[in-house]
Coordinates of C-alpha atoms in Angstrom, one line a residue:
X1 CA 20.6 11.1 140.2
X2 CA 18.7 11.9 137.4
X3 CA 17.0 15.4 135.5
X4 CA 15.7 16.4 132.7
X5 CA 14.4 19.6 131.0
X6 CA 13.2 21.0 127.4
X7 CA 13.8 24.4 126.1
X8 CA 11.2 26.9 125.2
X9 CA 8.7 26.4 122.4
X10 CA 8.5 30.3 120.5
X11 CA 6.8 29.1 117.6
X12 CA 5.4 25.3 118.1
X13 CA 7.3 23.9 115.0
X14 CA 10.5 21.7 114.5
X15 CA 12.3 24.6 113.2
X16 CA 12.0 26.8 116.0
X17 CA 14.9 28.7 116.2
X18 CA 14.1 29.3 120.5
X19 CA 13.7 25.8 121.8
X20 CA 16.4 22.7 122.2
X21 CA 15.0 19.4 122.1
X22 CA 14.8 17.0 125.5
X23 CA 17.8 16.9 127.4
X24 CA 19.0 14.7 130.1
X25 CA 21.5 13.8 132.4
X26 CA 22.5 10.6 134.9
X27 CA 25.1 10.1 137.5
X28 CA 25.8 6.5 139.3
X29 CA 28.0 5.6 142.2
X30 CA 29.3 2.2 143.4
X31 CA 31.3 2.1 146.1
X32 CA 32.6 -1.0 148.5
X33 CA 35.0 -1.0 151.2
X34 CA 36.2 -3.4 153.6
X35 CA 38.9 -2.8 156.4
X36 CA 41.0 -5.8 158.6
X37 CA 42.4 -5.3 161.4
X38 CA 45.3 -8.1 161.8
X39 CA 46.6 -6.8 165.1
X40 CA 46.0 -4.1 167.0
X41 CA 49.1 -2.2 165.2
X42 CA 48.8 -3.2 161.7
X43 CA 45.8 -2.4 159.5
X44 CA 44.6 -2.7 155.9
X45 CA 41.9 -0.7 154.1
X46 CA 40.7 -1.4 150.2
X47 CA 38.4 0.7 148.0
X48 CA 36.9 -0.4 145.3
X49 CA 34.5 2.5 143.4
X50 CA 32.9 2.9 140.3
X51 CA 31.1 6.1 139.0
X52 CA 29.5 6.7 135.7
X53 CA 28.2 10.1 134.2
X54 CA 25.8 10.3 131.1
X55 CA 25.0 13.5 129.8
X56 CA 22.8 13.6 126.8
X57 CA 21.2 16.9 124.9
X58 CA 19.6 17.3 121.8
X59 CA 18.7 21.0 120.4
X60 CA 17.0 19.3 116.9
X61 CA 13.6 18.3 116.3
X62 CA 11.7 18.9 119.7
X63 CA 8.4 18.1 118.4
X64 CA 9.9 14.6 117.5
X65 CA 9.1 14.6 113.4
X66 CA 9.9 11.9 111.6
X67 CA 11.6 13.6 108.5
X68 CA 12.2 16.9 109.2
X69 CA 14.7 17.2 106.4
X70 CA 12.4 15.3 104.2
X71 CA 9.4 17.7 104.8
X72 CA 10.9 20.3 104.1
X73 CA 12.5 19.3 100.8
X74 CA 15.9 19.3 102.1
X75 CA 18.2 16.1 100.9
X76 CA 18.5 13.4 103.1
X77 CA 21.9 13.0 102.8
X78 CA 22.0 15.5 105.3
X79 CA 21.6 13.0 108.2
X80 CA 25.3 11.8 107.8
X81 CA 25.8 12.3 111.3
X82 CA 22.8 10.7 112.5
X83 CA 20.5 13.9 114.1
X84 CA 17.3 14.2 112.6
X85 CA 16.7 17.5 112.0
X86 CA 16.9 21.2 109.5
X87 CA 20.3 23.2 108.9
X88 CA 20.8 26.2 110.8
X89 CA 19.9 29.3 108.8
X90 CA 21.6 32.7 109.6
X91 CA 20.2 36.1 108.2
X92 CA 22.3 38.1 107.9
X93 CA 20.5 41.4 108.3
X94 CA 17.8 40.1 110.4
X95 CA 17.3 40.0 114.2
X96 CA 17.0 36.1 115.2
X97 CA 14.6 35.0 117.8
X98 CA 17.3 32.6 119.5
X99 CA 20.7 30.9 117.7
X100 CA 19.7 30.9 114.7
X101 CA 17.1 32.8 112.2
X102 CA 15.4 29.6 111.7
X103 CA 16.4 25.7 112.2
X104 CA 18.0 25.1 115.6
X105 CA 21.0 25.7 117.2
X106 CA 23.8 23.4 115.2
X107 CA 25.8 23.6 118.9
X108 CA 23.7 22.4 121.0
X109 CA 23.7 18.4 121.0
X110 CA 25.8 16.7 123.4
X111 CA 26.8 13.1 124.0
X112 CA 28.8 12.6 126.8
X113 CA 29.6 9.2 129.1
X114 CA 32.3 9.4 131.4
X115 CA 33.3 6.6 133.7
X116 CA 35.8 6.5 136.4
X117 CA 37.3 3.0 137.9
X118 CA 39.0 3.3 141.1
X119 CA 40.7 0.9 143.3
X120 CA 43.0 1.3 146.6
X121 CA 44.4 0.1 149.2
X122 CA 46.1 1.8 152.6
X123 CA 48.5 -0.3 155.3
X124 CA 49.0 1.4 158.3
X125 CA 51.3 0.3 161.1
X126 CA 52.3 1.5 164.0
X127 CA 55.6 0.7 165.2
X128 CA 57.5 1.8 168.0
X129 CA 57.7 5.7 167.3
X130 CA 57.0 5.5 164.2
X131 CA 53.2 5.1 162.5
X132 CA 54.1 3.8 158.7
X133 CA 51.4 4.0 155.8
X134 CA 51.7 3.2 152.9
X135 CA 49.3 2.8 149.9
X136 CA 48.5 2.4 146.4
X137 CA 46.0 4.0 144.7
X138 CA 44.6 3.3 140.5
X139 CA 42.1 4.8 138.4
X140 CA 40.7 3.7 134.9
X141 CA 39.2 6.7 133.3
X142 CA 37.4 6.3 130.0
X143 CA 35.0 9.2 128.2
X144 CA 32.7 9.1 124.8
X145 CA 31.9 12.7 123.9
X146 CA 30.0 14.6 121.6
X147 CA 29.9 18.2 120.3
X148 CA 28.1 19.3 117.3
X149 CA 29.4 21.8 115.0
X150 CA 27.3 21.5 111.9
X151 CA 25.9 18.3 111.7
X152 CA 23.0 19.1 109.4
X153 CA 24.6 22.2 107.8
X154 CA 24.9 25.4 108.5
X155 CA 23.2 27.6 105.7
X156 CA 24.3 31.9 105.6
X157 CA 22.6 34.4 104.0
X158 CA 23.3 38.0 103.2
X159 CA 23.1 40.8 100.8
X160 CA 25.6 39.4 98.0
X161 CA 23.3 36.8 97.1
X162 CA 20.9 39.2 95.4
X163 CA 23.2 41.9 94.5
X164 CA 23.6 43.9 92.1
X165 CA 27.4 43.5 92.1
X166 CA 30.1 40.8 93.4
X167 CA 32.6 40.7 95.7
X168 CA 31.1 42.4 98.8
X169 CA 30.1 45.6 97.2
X170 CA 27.9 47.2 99.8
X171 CA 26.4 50.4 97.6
X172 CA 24.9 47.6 95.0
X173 CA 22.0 46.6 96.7
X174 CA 20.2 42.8 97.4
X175 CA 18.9 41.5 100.6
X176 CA 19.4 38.7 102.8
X177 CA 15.7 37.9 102.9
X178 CA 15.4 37.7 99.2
X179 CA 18.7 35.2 99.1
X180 CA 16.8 32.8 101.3
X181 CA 14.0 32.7 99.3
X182 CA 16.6 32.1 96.0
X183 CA 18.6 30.1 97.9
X184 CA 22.1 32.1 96.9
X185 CA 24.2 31.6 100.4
X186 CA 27.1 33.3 101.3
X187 CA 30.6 32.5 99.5
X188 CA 33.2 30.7 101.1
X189 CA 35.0 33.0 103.9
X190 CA 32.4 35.9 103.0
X191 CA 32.3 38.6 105.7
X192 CA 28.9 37.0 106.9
X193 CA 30.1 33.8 107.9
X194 CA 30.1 30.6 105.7
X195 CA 28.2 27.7 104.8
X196 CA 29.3 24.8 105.3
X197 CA 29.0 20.9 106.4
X198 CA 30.9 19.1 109.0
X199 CA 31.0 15.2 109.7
X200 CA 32.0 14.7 113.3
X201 CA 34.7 13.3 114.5
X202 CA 33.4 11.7 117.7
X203 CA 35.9 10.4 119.8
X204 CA 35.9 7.5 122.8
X205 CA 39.0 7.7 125.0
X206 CA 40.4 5.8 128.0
X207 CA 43.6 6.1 130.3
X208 CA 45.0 4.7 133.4
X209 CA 46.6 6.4 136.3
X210 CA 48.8 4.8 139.0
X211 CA 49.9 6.3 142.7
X212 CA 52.0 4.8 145.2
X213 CA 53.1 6.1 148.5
X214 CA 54.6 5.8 151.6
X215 CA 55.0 7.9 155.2
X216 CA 56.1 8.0 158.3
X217 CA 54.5 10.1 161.6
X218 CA 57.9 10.4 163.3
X219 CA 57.5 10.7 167.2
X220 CA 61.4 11.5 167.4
X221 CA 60.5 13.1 171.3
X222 CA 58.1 14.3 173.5
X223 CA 58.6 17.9 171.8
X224 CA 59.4 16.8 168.2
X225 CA 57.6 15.4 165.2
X226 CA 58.5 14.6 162.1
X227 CA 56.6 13.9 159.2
X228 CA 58.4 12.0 155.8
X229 CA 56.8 11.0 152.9
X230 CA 56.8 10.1 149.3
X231 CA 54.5 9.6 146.7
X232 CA 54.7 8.8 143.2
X233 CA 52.4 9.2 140.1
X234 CA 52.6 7.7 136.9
X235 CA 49.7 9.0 134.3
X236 CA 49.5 6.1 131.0
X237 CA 48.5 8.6 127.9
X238 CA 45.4 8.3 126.7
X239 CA 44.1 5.7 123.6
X240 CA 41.4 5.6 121.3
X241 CA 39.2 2.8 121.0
X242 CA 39.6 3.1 117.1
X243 CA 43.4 4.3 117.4
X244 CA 42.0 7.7 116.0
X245 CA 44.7 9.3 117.3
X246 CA 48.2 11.3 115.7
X247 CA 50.9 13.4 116.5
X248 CA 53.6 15.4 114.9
X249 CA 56.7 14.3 114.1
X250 CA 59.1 16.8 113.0
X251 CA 62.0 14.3 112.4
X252 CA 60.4 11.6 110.2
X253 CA 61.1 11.2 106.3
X254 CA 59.1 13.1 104.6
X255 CA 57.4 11.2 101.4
X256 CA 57.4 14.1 99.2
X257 CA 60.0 14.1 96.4
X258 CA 61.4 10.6 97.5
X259 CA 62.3 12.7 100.8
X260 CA 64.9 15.1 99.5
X261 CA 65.3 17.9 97.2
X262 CA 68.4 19.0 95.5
X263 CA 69.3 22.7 94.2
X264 CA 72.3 24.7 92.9
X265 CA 73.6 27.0 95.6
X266 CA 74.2 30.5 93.8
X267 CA 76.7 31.8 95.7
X268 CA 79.2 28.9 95.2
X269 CA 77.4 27.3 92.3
X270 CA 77.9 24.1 94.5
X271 CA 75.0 21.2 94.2
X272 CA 73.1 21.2 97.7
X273 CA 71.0 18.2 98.9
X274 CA 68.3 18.7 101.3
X275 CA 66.3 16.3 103.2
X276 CA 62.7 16.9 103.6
X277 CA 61.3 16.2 107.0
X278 CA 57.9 16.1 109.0
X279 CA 54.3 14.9 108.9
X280 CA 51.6 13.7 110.9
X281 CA 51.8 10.3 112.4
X282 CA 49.3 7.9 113.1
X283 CA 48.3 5.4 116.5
X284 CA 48.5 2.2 115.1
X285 CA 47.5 -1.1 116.9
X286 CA 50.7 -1.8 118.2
X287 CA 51.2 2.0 119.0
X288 CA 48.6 3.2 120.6
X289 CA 49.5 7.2 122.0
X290 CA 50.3 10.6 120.9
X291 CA 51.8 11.1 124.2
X292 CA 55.1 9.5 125.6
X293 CA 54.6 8.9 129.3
X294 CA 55.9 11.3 132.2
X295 CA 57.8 9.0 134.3
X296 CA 59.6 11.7 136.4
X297 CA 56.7 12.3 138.8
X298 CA 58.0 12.1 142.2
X299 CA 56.8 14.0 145.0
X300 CA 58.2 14.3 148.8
X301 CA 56.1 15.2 151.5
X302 CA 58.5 16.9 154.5
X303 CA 56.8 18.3 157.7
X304 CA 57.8 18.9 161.3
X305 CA 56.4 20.3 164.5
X306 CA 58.8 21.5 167.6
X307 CA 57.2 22.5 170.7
X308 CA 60.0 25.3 171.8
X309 CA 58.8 26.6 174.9
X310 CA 55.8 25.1 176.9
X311 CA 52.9 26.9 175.6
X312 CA 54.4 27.3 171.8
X313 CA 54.7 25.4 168.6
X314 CA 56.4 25.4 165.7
X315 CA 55.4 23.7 162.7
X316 CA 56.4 24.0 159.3
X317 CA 56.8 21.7 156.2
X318 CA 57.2 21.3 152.1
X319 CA 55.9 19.1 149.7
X320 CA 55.6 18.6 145.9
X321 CA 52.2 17.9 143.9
X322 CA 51.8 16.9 140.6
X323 CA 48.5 18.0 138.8
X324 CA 46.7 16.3 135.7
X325 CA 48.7 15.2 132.6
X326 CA 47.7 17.0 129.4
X327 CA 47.3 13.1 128.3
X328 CA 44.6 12.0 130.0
X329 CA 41.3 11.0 128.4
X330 CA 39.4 14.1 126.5
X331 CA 36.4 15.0 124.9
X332 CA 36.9 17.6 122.9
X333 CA 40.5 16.8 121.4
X334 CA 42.4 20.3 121.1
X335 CA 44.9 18.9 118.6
X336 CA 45.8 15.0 117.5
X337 CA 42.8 13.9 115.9
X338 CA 43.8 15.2 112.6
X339 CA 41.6 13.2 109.8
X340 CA 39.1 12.0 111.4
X341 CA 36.4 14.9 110.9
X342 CA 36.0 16.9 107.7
X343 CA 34.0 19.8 106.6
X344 CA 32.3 20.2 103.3
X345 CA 31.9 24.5 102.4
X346 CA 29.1 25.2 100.1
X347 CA 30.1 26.3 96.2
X348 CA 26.6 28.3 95.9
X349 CA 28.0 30.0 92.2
X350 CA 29.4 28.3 88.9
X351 CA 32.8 27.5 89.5
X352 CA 33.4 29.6 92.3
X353 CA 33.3 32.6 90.1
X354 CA 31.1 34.7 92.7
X355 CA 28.2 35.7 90.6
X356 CA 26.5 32.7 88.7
X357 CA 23.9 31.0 91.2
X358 CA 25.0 26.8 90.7
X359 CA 22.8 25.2 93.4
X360 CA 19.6 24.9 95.1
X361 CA 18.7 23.9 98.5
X362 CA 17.0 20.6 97.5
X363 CA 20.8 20.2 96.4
X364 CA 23.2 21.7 98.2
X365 CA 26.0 20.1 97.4
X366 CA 26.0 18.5 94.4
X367 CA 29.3 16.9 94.5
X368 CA 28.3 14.7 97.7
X369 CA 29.7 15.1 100.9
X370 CA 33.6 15.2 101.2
X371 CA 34.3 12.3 103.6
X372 CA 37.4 11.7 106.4
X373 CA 40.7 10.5 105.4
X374 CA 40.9 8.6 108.5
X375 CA 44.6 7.8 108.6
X376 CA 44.6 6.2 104.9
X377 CA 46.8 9.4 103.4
X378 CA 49.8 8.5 106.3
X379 CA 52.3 10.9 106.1
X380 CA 50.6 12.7 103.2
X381 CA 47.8 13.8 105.4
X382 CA 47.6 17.6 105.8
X383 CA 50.5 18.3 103.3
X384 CA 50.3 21.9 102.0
X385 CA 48.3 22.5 104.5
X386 CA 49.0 22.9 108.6
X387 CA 50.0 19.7 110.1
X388 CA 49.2 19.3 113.2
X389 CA 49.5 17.3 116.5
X390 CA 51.3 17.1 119.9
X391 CA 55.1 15.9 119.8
X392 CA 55.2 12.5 121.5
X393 CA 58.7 14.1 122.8
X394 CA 59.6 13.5 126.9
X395 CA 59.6 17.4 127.0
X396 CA 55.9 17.8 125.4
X397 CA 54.3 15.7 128.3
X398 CA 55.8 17.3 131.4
X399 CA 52.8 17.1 134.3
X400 CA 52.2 20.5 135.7
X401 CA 53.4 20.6 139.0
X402 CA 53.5 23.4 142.3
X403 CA 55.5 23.2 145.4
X404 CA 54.1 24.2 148.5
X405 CA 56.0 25.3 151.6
X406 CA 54.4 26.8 155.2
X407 CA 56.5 28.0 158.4
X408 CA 54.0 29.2 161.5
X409 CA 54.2 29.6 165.1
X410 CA 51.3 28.9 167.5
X411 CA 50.6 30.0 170.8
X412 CA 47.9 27.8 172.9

C-alpha cells in the first residue's frame, strides 16, 4: 500500500503559509503459516508475521529550494534539526492565510516507522471429552517517531515591539506589521505567544510482549459444557536504542548539599538533620527501563452452557482481560525523556530589560543555540526546576484490566 498527496499552493513560494510539502505513507505485510496434522486428534499451527508502517510528512519547503534559510538571510544555524526550510512567523494582529502568517506550519513534519514482529504457535488435541489447546503467542514491537515543534523557529510578533511603552501597555500604540519589518518579537511568555527554538528529541523505541495459554472444551454430558481457561501476559517495558530514557526516583540521595541539610529547630532549639532526597534517573546500558515489569497478569477464562429443558439453553461465563501496558514502545514520550530535547527562547531586548531592541533576524540568537544535556547532569538534571519521570515502582506499571461476565437463556 502506498499514497501520497501535497497540500495547497496559495501563493507559489516556499514560504507559503497554506501548503505542506509532499507527504507519504507505506504499509507492508509478511505473513507465513504452516499447519501439521500428527494424528487425526492432535494438531499444531505456527504463525510467523511481519508488518511494517512508514509514515513520512513534510510541511517545509514544497517548491524544493535549496537554501531557503540562506535566501532569505536567515542563519543557517537554523537547520540544527535537519528540515530545510523558514521559521514560522505569527502576526499577531493579522488574519493568517493557513498556520502561520508566513513560513509554514512548524507542526506539521512527521517521521514515523513502526514495525511489528509476531510469532505463534496453537496445539490443539482432542482427547476423550475434552478438546485441549494451548498456545503461545510473542510480539516484537519497535517505533521511530517524529513530531516537530519548532525546528526552524518559531518567530511572534505584536504590538509591543513598536510601542510606545513596555510591559503590555495596550493605550501606547505600535503594530505588529511594523515589528516584523524591525524585527522586535515578542518577549518571553508575552501575552502573544513566544519565540522560541526547539531541538528535537527524536526518539526510537522497541518492546517485547509474551502470551501463553491454555483451555479446555469440557464435554462433561450430553446437556453440559464447560469451558476452562487461562491465559497469561507478560508486557517487557520499553528501551531506547540510545538509552534516552529516565524516571523519577523519589528515594535516591540527593547530590545537593552532600545530601543533607542541617537547621536549628526553634521550638526546642535542638539541631535537626535532614536528608535531601529525589532526582531524575537515567537508563544506562546495563539498565535499560523506566518501567518495572507487570508480572501479575493472569487471566481466567470460565464459561458453561446447560441445556435445562429440551428446547432451552443456558449459557453463561466470566473472564479477565488485560489491556496495553503504559510501557510499551511510544512515539511521542508523555514523560521520561527528560534531557534529551531543549528549547532556546528568543532575548529580542538588551538584557531582558523589555524595551532596548538587541537582535536582528540575520541573528537571532546571538548566544548560539542552547544544546541537550543528554543525561551528562545525572542527578543534577532538572534541579530547581520540575523533575520529572514515571516511578519504576511495581504500583506505577499496573496493566489496565476489565472483567467481563454474561448470564443468558435461549430458546430454539
Amino acid at each position: 500500500q502506498y499514497s501520497h498527496g501535497k497540500g495547497l499552493d496559495c501563493f507559489k513560494n516556499f514560504t507559503d503559509p497554506c501548503q505542506g510539502g509532499p507527504g507519504w505513507t507505506n504499509a507492508h505485510l509478511f505473513a507465513i503459516n504452516d499447519t501439521h496434522t500428527f494424528s487425526p486428534s492432535l494438531l499444531l499451527n505456527v504463525t510467523l508475521g511481519f508488518t511494517r508502517g512508514v509514515w513520512h510528512i513534510d510541511s517545509y519547503n514544497p517548491h524544493g529550494v535549496n537554501d531557503p534559510l540562506g535566501t532569505l538571510g536567515f542563519p543557517s544555524y537554523l537547520q540544527s534539526n535537519g528540515f530545510k526550510g523558514v521559521p514560522a512567523i505569527y502576526l499577531s494582529t493579522y488574519a493568517n492565510n493557513g498556520s502561520t502568517s508566513t513560513g509554514t506550519d512548524p507542526y506539521g513534519n512527521y517521521r514515523l516507522g513502526q514495525d511489528t514482529g509476531q510469532l505463534s504457535a496453537t496445539i490443539d488435541k482432542v482427547h476423550g471429552q475434552h478438546e485441549l489447546k494451548f498456545g503461545f503467542d510473542g510480539r516484537l514491537h519497535q517505533m521511530n517517531y517524529l513530531q516537530t515543534n519548532a525546528p526552524v523557529g518559531i518567530f511572534s510578533f505584536d504590538e509591543n515591539g513598536t510601542s510606545m511603552c513596555p510591559n503590555d501597555i495596550a493605550d501606547c500604540g505600535g503594530d505588529a506589521m511594523a515589528s516584523f519589518l524591525t524585527g522586535t518579537m515578542t518577549l518571553p511568555n508575552d501575552s502573544f505567544g513566544s519565540s522560541y527554538y526547539e531541538i528535537q528529541f527524536r526518539p526510537a523505541t522497541s518492546n517485547y510482549q509474551y502470551g501463553f495459554f491454555g483451555q479446555d472444551n469440557w464435554k462433561v454430558s450430553s446437556k453440559l459444557t464447560l469451558n476452562l481457561g487461562l491465559r497469561y501476559d507478560v508486557t517487557l517495558p520499553r528501551t531506547d536504542r540510545y538509552n534516552r530514557q529516565n524516571y523519577f526516583n523519589p528515594n535516591v540521595a540527593s547530590p545537593l548539599a552532600g545530601g543533607s541539610i542541617s537547621y536549628t529547630e526553634p521550638v526546642n532549639n535542638q539541631p535537626v538533620t535532614v536528608q535531601l532526597t529525589g532526582g531524575e534517573v537515567f537508563a544506562t546500558p546495563s539498565q535499560r527501563t523506566n518501567y518495572v515489569t507487570d508480572w501479575s497478569n493472569l487471566q481466567p477464562r470460565l464459561g458453561f452452557a446447560y441445556q435445562f429443558a429440551p428446547k432451552m439453553v443456558v449459557r453463561g461465563g466470566y473472564g479477565i482481560y488485560y489491556g496495553q501496558s503504559r510501557s510499551g514502545v511510544t512515539g511521542v514520550v508523555p514523560y521520561g525523556g527528560q534531557g534529551f530535547n531543549q528549547y532556546t527562547s528568543v532575548i529580542p531586548t538588551y538584557q531582558n530589560q523589555g524595551d532596548t531592541p538587541y537582535l536582528h533576524l540575520s541573528n537571532p540568537y546571538p548566544n548560539g543555540l542552547i544544546q541537550p544535556t543528554g543525561n551528562s547532569l545525572g542527578l543534577m538534571n532538572d534541579v530547581g526546576f520540575n523533575g520529572n519521570g514515571p516511578l519504576r515502582t511495581a504500583v506505577a506499571n499496573r496493566t489496565p484490566y476489565e472483567q467481563s461476565w454474561s448470564l443468558g437463556v435461549e430458546r430454539e
